[in-house]
GROMACS .gro file of C-alpha atoms in nm:
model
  132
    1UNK     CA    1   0.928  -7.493  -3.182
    2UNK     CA    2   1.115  -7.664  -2.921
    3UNK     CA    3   1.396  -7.473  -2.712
    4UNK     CA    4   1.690  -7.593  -2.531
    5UNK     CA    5   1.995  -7.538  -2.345
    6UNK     CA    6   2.305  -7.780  -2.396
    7UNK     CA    7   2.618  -7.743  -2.215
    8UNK     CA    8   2.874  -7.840  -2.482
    9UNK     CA    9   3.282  -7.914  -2.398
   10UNK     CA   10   3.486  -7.633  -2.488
   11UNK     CA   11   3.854  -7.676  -2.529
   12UNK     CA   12   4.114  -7.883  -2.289
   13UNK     CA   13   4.022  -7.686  -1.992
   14UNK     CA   14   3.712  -7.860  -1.866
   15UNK     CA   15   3.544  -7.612  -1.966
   16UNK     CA   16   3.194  -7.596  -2.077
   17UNK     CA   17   2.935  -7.385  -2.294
   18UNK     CA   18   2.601  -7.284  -2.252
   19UNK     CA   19   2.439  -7.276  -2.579
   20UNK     CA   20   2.093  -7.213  -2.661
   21UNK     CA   21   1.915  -7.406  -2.927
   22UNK     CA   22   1.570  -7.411  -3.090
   23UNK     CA   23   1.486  -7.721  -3.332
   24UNK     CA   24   1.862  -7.825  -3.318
   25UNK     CA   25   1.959  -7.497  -3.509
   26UNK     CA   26   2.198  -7.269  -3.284
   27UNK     CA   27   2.053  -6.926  -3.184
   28UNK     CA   28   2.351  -6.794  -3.042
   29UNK     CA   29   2.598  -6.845  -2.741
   30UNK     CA   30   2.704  -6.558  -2.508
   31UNK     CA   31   3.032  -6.465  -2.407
   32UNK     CA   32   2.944  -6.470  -2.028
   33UNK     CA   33   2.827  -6.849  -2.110
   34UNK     CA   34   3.131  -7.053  -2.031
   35UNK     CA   35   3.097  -7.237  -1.724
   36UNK     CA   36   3.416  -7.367  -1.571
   37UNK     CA   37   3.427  -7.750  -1.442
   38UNK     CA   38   3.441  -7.699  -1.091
   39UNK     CA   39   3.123  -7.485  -1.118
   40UNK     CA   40   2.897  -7.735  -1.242
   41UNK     CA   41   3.049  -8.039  -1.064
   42UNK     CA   42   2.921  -7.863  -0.689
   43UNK     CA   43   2.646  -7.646  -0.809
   44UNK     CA   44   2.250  -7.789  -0.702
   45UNK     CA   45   2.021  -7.507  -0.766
   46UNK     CA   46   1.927  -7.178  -0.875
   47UNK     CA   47   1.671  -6.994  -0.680
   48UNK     CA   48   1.516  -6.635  -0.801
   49UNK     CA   49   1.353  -6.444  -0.608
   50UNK     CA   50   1.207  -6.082  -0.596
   51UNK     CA   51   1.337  -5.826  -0.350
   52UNK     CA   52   1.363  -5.484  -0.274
   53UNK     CA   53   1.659  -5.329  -0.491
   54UNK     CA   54   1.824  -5.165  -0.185
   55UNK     CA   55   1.778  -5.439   0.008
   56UNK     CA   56   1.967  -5.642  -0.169
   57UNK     CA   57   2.226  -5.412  -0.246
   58UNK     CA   58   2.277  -5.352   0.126
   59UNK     CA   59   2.292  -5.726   0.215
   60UNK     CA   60   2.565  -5.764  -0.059
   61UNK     CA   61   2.760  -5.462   0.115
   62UNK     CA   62   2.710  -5.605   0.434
   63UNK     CA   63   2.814  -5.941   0.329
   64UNK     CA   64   3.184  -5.789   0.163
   65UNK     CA   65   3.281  -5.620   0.468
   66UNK     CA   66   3.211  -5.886   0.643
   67UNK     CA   67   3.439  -6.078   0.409
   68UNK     CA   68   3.178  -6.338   0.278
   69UNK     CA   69   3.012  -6.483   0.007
   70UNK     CA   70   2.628  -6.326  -0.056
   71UNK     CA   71   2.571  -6.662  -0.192
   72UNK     CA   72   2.707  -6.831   0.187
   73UNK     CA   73   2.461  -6.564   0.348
   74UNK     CA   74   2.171  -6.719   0.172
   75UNK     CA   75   2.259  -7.073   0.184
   76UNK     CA   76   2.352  -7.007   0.533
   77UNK     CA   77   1.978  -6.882   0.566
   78UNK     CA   78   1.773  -7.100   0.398
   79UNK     CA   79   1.945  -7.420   0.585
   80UNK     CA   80   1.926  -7.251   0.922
   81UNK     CA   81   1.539  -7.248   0.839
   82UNK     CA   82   1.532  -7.594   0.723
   83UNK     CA   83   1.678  -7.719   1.035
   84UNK     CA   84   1.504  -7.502   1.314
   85UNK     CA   85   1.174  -7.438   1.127
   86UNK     CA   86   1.180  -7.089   1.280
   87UNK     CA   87   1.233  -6.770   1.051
   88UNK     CA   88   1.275  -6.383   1.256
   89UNK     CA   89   1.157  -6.089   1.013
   90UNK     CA   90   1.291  -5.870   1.285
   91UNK     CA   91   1.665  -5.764   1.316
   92UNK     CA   92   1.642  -5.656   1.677
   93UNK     CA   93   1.291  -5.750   1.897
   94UNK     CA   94   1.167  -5.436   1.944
   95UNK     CA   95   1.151  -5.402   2.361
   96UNK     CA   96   0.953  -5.096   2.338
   97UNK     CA   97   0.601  -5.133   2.504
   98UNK     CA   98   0.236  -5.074   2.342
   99UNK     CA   99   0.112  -4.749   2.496
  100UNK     CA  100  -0.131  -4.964   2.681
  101UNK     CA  101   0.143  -5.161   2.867
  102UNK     CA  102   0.359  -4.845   2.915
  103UNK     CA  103   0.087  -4.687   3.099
  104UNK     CA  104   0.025  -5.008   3.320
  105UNK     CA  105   0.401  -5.016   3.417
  106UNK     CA  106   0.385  -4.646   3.502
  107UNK     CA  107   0.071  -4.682   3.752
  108UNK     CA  108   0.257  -5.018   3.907
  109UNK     CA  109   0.594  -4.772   3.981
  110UNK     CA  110   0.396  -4.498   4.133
  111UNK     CA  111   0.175  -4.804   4.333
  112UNK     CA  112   0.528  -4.979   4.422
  113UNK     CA  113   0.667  -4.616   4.586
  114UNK     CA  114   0.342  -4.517   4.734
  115UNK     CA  115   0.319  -4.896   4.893
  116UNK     CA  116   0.003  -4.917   4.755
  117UNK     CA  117  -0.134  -5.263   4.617
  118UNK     CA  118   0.137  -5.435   4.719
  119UNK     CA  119   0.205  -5.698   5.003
  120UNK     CA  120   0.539  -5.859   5.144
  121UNK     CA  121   0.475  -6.228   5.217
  122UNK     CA  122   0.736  -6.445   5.427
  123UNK     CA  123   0.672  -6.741   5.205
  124UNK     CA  124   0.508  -6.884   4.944
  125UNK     CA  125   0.243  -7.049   5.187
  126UNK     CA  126   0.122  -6.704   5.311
  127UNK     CA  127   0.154  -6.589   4.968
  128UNK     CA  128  -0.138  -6.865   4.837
  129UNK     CA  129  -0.320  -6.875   5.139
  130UNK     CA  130  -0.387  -6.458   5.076
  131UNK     CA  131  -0.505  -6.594   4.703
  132UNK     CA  132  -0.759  -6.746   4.848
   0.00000   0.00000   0.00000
């Protein structure tokens, strides 16, 4: 058994109707099926995708107060990544330092007060020339 979807004109309105068939025999069409005219003339895709439920309810929130579509906030997304071929899983870069670095920028502030293991050069020559 083959199944289908046909979109099927539905009154004067340009309005059209999903309908779901299996070996040309109608199994039913769905009152949330009408699809208006302007709909289908710009739509391209459909993309699903699993997510965290909260998630996604926050990014819907976030996207009404800020007064736009969620479907703008995703397009908007996927094209930026298109174009720059760069994604960022992190909201805000996290500036805090590994323990290890911490405790290296620590022992350079109490060296830089103390005066210790540091030099002041008058240029860059002297600077090089104590490199070597």
């Amino acid at each position: 058994m083959s199944s289908k979807v046909v979109l099927q004109k539905h009154g004067t309105h340009n309005t059209y109707v999903q309908k779901h068939t299996r070996d040309d025999a109608s199994i039913g069409v769905g009152v949330d099926n009408f699809i208006p005219w302007y709909i289908l003339q710009y739509m391209q895709t459909t993309v699903i995708f699993k997510t965290d439920k909260k998630l996604k309810v926050s990014a819907q929130e976030t996207a009404k107060r800020m007064g736009i579509p969620f479907s703008a906030v995703m397009n908007r997304l996927v094209k930026e990544f298109v174009e720059r071929k760069v994604i960022t899983f992190d909201e805000r870069p996290s500036l805090k330092p590994t323990p290890y670095l911490a405790r290296i920028l620590r022992q350079q502030e109490k060296d830089l007060k103390s005066g210790k293991n540091f030099e002041v050069f008058n240029s860059v020559e002297e600077a090089f020339a104590d490199l070597v």
